[in-house]
Coordinates of C-alpha atoms and ligand atoms in Angstrom, one line a residue:
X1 CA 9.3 -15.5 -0.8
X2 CA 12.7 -13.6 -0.4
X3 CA 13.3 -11.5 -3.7
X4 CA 16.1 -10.2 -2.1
X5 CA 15.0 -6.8 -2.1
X6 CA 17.7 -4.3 -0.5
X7 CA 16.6 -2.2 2.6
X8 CA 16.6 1.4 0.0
X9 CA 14.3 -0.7 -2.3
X10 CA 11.6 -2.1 0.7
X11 CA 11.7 1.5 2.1
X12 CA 10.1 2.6 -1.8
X13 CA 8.3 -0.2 -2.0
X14 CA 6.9 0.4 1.7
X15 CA 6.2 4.2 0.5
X16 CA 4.2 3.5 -2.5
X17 CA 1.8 0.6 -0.1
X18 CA 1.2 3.5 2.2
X19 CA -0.3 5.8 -0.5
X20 CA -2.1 3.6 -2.5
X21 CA -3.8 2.5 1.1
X22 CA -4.4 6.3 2.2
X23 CA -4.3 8.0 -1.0
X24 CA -6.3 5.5 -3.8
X25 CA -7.7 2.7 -1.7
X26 CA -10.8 5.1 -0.4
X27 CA -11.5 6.9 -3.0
X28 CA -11.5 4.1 -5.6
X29 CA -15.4 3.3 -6.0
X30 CA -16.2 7.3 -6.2
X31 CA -13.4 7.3 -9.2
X32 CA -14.6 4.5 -10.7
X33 CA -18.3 5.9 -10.3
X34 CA -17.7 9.7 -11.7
X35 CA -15.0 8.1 -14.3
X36 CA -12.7 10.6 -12.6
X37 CA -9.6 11.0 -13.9
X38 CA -7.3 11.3 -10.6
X39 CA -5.2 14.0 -11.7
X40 CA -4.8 15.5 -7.9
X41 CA -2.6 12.6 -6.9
X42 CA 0.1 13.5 -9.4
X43 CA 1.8 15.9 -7.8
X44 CA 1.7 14.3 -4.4
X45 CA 3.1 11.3 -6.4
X46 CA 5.6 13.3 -8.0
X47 CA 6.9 14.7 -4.6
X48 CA 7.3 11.3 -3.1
X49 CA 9.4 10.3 -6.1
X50 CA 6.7 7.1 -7.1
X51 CA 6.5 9.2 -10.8
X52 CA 9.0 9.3 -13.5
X53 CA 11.5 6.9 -10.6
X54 CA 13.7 5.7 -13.8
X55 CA 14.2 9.2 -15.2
X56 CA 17.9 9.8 -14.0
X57 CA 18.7 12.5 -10.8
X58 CA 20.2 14.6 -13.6
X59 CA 16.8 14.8 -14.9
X60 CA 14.8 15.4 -11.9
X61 CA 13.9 11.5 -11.2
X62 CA 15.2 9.3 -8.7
X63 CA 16.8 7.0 -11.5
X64 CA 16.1 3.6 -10.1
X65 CA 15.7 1.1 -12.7
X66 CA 13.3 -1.3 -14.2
X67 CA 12.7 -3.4 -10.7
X68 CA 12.4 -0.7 -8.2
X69 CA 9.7 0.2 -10.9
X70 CA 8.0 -3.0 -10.5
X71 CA 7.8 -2.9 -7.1
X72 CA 6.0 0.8 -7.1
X73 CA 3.7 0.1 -9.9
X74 CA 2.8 -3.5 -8.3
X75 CA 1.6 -1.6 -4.9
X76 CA -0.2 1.5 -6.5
X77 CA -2.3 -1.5 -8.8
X78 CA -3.6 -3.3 -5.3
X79 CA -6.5 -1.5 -5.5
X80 CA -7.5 0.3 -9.1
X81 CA -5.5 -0.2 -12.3
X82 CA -7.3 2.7 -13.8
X83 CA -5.3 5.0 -11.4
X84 CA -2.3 3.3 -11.3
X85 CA -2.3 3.0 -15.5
X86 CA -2.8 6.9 -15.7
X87 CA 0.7 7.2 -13.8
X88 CA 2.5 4.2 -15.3
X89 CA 1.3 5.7 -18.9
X90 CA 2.7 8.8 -18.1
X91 CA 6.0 6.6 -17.5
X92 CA 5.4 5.4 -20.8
X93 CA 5.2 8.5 -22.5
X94 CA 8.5 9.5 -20.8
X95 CA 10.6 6.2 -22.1
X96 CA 11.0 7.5 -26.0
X97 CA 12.5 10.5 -24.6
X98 CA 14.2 8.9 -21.6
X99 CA 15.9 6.4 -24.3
X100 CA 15.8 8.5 -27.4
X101 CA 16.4 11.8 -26.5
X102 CA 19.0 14.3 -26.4
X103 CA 20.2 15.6 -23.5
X104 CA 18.3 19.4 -24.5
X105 CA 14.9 17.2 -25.2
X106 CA 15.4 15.2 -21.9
X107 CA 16.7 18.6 -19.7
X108 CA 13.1 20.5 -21.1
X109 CA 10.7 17.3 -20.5
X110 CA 11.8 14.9 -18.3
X111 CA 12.0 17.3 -15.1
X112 CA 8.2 18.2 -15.0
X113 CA 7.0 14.2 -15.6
X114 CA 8.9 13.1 -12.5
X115 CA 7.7 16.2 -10.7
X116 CA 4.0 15.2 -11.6
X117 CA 3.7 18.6 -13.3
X118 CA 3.1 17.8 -16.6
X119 CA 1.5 13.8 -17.7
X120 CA 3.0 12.7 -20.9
X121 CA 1.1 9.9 -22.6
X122 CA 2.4 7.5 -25.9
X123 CA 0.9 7.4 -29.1
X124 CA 1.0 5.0 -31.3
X125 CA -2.4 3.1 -32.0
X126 CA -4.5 3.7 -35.3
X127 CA -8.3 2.3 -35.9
X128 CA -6.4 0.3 -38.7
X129 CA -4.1 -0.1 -36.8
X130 CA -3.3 -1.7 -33.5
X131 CA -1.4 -5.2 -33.5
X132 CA -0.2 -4.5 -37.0
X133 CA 1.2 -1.1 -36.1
X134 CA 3.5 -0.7 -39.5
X135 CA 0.0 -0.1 -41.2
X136 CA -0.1 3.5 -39.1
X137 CA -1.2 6.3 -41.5
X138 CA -0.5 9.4 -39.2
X139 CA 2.1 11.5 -41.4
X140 CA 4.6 13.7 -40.5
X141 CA 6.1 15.5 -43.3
X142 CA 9.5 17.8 -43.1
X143 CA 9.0 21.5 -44.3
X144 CA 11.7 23.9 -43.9
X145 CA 12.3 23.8 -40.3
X146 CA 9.3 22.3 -39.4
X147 CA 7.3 18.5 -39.3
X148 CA 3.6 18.8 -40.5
X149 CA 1.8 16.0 -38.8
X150 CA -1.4 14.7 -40.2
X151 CA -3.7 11.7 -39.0
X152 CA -5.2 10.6 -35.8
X153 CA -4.3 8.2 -32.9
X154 CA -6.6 6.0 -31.3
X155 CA -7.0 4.9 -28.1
X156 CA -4.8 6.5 -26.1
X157 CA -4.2 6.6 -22.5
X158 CA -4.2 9.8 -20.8
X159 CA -5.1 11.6 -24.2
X160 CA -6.1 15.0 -23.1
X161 CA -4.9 15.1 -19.7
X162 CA -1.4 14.6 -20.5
X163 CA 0.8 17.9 -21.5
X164 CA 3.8 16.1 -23.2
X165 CA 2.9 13.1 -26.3
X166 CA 5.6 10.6 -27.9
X167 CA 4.0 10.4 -31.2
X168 CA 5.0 7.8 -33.9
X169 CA 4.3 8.6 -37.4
X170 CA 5.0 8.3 -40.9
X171 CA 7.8 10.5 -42.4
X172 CA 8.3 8.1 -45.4
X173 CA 5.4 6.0 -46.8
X174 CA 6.8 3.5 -49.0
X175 CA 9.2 2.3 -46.4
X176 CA 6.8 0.6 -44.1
X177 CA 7.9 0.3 -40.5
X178 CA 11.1 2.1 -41.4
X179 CA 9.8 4.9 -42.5
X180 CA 8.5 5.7 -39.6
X181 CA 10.1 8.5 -37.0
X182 CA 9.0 9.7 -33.4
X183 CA 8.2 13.1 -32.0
X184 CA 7.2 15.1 -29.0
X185 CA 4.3 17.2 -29.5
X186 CA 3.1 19.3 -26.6
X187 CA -0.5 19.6 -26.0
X188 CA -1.3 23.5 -27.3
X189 CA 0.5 23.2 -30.4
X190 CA -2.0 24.4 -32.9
X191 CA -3.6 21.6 -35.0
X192 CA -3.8 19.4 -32.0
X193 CA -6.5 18.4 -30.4
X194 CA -8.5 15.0 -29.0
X195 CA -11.4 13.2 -29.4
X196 CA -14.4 12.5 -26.9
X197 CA -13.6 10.4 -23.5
X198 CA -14.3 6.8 -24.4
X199 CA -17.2 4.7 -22.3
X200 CA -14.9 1.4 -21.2
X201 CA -15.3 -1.6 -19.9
X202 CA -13.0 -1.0 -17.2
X203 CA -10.1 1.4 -16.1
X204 CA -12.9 3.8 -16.1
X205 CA -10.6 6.3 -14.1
X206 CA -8.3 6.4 -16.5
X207 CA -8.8 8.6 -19.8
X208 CA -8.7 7.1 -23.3
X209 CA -8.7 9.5 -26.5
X210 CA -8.7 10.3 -30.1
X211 CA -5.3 12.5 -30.5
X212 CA -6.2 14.5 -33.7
X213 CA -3.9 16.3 -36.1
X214 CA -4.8 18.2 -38.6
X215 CA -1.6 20.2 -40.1
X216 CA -0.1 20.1 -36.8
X217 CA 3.4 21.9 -37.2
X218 CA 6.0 21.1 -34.1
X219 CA 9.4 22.1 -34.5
X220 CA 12.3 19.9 -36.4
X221 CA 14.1 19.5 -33.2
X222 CA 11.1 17.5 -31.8
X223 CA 12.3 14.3 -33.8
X224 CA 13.2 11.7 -31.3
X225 CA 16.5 9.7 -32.6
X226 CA 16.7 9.6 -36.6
X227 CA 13.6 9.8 -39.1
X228 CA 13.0 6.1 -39.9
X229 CA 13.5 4.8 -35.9
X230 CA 9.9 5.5 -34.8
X231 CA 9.3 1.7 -34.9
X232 CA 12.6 0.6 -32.9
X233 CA 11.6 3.7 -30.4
X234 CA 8.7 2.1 -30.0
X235 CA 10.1 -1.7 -29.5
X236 CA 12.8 -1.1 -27.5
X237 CA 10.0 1.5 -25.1
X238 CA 7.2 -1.9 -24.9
X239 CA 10.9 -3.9 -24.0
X240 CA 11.0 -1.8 -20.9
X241 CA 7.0 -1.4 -20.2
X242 CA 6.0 -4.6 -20.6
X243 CA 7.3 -5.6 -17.4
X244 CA 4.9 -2.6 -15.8
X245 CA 1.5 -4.2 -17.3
X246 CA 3.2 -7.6 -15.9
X247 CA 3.4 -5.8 -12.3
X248 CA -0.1 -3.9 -13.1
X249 CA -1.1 -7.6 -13.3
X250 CA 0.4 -9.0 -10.3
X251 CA -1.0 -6.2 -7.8
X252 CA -4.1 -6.6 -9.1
X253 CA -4.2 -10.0 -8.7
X254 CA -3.0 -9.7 -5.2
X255 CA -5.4 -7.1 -4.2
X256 CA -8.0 -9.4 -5.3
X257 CA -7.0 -12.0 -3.8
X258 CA -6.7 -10.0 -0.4
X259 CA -10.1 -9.0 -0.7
X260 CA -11.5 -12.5 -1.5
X261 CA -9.5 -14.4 1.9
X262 CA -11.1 -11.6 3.8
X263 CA -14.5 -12.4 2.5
X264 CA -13.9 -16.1 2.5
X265 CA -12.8 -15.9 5.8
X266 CA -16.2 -14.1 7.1
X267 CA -19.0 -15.6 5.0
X268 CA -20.3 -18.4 6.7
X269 CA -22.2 -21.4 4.9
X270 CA -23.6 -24.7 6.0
X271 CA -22.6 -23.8 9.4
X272 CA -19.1 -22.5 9.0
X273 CA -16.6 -19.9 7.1
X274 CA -16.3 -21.1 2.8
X275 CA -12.6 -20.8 3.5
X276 CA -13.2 -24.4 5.7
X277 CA -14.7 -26.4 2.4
X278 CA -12.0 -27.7 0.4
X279 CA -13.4 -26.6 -2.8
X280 CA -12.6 -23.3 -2.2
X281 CA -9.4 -23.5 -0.5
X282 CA -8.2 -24.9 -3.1
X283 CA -9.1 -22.3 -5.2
X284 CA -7.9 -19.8 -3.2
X285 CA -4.4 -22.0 -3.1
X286 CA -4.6 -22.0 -6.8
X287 CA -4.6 -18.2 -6.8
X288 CA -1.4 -18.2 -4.3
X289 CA 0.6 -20.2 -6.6
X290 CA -0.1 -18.5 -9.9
X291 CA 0.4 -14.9 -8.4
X292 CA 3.5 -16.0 -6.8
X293 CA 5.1 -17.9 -10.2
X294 CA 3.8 -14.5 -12.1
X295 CA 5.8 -12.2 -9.4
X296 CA 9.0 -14.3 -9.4
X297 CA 8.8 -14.0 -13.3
X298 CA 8.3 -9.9 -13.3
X299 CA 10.8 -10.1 -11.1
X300 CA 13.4 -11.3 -12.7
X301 CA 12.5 -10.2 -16.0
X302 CA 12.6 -6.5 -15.2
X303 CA 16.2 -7.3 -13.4
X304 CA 17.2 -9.0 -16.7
X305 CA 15.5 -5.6 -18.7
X306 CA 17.7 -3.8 -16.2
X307 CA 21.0 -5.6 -16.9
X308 CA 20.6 -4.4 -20.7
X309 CA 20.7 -8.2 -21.9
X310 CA 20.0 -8.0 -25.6
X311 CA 17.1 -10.8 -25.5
X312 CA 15.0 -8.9 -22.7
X313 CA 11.7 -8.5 -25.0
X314 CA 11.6 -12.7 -24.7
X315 CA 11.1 -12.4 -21.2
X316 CA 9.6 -8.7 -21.0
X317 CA 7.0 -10.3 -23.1
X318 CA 6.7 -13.5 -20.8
X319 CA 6.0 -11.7 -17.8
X320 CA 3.5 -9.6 -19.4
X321 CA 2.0 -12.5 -21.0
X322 CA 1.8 -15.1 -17.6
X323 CA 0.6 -12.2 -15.2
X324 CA -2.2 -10.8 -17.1
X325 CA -3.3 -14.5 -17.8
X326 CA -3.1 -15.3 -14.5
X327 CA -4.7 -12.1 -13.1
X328 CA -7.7 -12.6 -15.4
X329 CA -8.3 -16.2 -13.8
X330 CA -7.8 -15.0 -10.7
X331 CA -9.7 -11.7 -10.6
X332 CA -12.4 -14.5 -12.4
X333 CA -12.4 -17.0 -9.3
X334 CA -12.6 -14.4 -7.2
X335 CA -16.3 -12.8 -8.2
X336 CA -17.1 -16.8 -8.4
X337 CA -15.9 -16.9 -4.4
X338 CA -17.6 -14.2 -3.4
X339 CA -20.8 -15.8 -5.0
X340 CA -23.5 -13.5 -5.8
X341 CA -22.3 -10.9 -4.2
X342 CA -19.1 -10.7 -6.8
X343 CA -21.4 -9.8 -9.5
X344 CA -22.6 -6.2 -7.2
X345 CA -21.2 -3.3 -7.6
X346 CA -21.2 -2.7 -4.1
X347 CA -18.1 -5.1 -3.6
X348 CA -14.6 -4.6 -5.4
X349 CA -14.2 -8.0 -7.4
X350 CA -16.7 -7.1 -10.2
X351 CA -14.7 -4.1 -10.5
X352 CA -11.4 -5.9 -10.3
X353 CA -12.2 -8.4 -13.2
X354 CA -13.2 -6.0 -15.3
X355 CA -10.1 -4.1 -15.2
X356 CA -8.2 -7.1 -15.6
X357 CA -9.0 -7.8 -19.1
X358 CA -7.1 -4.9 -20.3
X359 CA -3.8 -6.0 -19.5
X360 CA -4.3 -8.9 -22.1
X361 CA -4.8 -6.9 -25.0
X362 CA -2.8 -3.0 -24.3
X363 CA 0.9 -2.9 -24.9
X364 CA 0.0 -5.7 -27.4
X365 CA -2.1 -8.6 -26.9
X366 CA -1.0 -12.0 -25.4
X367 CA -1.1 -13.2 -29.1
X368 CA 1.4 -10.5 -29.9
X369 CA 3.2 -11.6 -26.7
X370 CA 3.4 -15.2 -27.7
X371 CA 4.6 -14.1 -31.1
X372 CA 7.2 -12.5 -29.9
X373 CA 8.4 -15.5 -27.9
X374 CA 8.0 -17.6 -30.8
X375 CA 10.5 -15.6 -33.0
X376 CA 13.1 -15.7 -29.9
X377 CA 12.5 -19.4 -29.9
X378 CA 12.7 -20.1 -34.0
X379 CA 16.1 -17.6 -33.8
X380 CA 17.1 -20.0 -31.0
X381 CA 16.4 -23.3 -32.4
X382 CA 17.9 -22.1 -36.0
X383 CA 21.4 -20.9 -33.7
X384 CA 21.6 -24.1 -31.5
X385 CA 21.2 -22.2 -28.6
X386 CA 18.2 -23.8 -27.1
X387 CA 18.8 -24.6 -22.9
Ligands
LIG401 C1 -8.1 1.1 -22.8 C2 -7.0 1.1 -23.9 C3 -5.9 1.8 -23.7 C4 -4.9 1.9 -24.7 N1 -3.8 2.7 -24.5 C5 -2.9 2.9 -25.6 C6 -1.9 3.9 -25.5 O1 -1.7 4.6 -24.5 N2 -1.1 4.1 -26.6 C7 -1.3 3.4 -27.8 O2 -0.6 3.6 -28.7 N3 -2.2 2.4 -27.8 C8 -3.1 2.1 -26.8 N4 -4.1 1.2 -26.8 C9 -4.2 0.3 -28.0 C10 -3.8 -1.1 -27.8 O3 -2.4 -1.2 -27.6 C11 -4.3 -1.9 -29.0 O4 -5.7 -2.0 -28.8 C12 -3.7 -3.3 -29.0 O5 -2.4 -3.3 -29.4 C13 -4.5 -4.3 -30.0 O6 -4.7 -3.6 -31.2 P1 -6.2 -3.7 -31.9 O7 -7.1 -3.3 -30.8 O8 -6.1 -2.9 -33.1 O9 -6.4 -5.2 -32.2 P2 -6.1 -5.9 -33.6 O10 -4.7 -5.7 -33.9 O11 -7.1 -5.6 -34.6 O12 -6.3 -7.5 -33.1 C14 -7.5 -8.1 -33.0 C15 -7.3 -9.5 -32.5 O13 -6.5 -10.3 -33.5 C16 -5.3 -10.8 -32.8 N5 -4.2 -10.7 -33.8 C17 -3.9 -9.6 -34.6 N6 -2.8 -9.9 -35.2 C18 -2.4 -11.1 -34.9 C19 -1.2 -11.9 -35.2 N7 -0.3 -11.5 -36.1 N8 -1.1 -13.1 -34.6 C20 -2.1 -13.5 -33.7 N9 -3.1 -12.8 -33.3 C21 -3.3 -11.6 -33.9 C22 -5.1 -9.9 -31.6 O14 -4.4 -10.5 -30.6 C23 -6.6 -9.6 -31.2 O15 -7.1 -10.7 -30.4 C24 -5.0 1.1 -25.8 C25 -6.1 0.3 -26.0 C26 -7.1 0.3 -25.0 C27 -8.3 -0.6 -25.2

């Protein structure tokens, strides 16, 4: 379909296809083997502009916006979201201090993310708590010119590698969710340090840590916005992101896909190719139509998230919500089309549906995602303002 994407934005778009075909595609099954975290490719990313895009020129990025985004993340996901998560994390980790911080905290960070320098990663995630994130325990308390932070983060990608952490912890207790503030805390600050490499299910190139601090002191001037807005830091970042898992979603589905026509188109059963019984055309059309409704939805939602619209989280959360649905179906069908050869290691799909299952539960879980919706909806009914 026509998205009608300007010439500048194809030219990215057509960029970020090449490297993930020369620069991820062959190496995927060696990173996925050796769990290797691909941390070569940043600074090769970073000189072609595909990291850190929406951090302003001023800044050292190429300050595109939510869409153009999109459109990178969705080509780099073709072939491994493990890869293209450990970039689009670091993009992540950037978006506190992109939409939080001052103009001293976004001049001494922001330059090295785009460049591929330094990773930066987002923490946020406790074992007690994920979905209900106001229960976090992680403390930061003020003395003299310093915060003290105290607790550990679980879970979190690019913990380790990355040099540069947006941290969310407690600076106030008894205020639940608003007593909550955000920091950056660079990796060698004493008191800092991470837990083993977690064994996953899938993204297995990516890296997944403990962050642990114990009396970790970072200087005053590494609060991002006020004490007590750690938790609308961290809403109004997942507003922006979402839309990334949605177009992690849609390029995995599509690479999938790819792969499966190919095969479908070779293996031959009953005399001819399986593409030629109905059965599985149809499930191959099936796949078509749901990556192309889950496209036109990221689409648009990360041009609404770029037009500032006050209601983007409905429809940040919408995309995320449809395109991970859809690309665990179709990442599903696809092993089943590739018959017993989808369940080998030696061919991409196992691999592929694997992976997908993470985009339904990181950057909160499609239940999280549908309550979301819901609240825009019971506002909407309650105001009349239902379409
Ligand atoms: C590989 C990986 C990478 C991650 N990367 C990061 C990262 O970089 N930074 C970070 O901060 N976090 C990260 N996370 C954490 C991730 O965002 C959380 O795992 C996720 O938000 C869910 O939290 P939970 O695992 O504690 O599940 P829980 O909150 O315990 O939920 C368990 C189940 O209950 C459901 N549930 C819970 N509450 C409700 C409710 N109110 N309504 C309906 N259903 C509900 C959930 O949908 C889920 O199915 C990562 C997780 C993984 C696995």
């Amino acid at each position: 379909m026509d998205f009608s994407i300007t010439a500048d934005q194809q030219a990215l778009l057509d960029m970020a296809a090449d490297f993930a075909r020369n620069e991820i595609a062959p190496h995927v099954m060696q990173f996925e083997r050796d769990e290797h975290f691909p941390r070569e490719l940043a600074a090769r990313m970073g000189g072609l502009g595909l990291l850190g895009g929406t951090i302003p020129e001023e800044y050292g990025g190429l300050g595109f916006g939510n869409f153009e985004n999109c459109l990178v993340v969705e080509e780099l996901s073709k072939y491994c979201i493990g890869v293209s998560v450990s970039f689009a994390a670091s993009g992540l980790g950037a978006y506190p201090i992109l939409l939080f911080g001052s103009h001293e905290q976004k001049k001494k960070y922001l330059p090295d993310i785009a460049a591929g320098k330094k990773l930066a990663a987002f923490g946020i995630t406790e074992s007690a708590a994920g979905s209900d994130a106001g229960s976090i325990r992680t403390t930061a308390t003020r003395k003299g010119d310093s915060y003290v932070l105290n607790g550990v983060k679980q879970w979190i990608t690019n913990g380790g590698e990355a040099l540069t952490y947006s941290v969310i912890a407690k600076t106030d207790k008894t205020k639940g969710a608003r007593g909550a503030s955000a920091f950056v805390v660079e990796k060698d600050t004493p008191g800092f340090t991470f837990g083993k490499k977690e064994n996953k299910l899938g993204i297995r190139a990516s890296a997944t840590r403990e962050l642990v601090f114990e009396d970790c002191e970072i200087p005053a001037g590494n609060i991002l916005g006020r004490e007590g807005t750690g938790f609308i830091v961290a809403m109004k970042t997942f507003d922006q992101t979402r839309t990334g898992i949605a177009a992690q979603a849609v390029g995995l589905a599509q690479g999938a896909l790819n792969e499966t026509l190919a095969y479908a188109h070779e293996r031959k059963t009953f005399g001819k190719a399986i593409i030629s019984h109905q059965a599985v055309q149809h499930m191959l059309a099936n796949m078509a139509t749901q990556i192309e409704a889950a496209r036109a939805l990221t689409y648009e939602a990360s041009r609404y998230c770029d037009s500032g619209a006050k209601d983007m989280a409905k429809y940040s959360s919408m995309a995320k919500l449809l395109s991970s649905d859809v690309c665990m179906q179709v990442t599903t069908d696809c092993v089943q089309i590739f018959g017993g050869y989808g369940y080998m290691r030696e061919y991409p799909v196992e691999k592929m549906m694997r992976d997908a299952k993470i985009l339904q539960i990181y950057e909160g879980t499609n239940q999280i995602q549908r309550n979301v919706i819901g609240q825009f909806l019971i506002k909407e009914v309650a105001g009349n303002k239902v379409g």
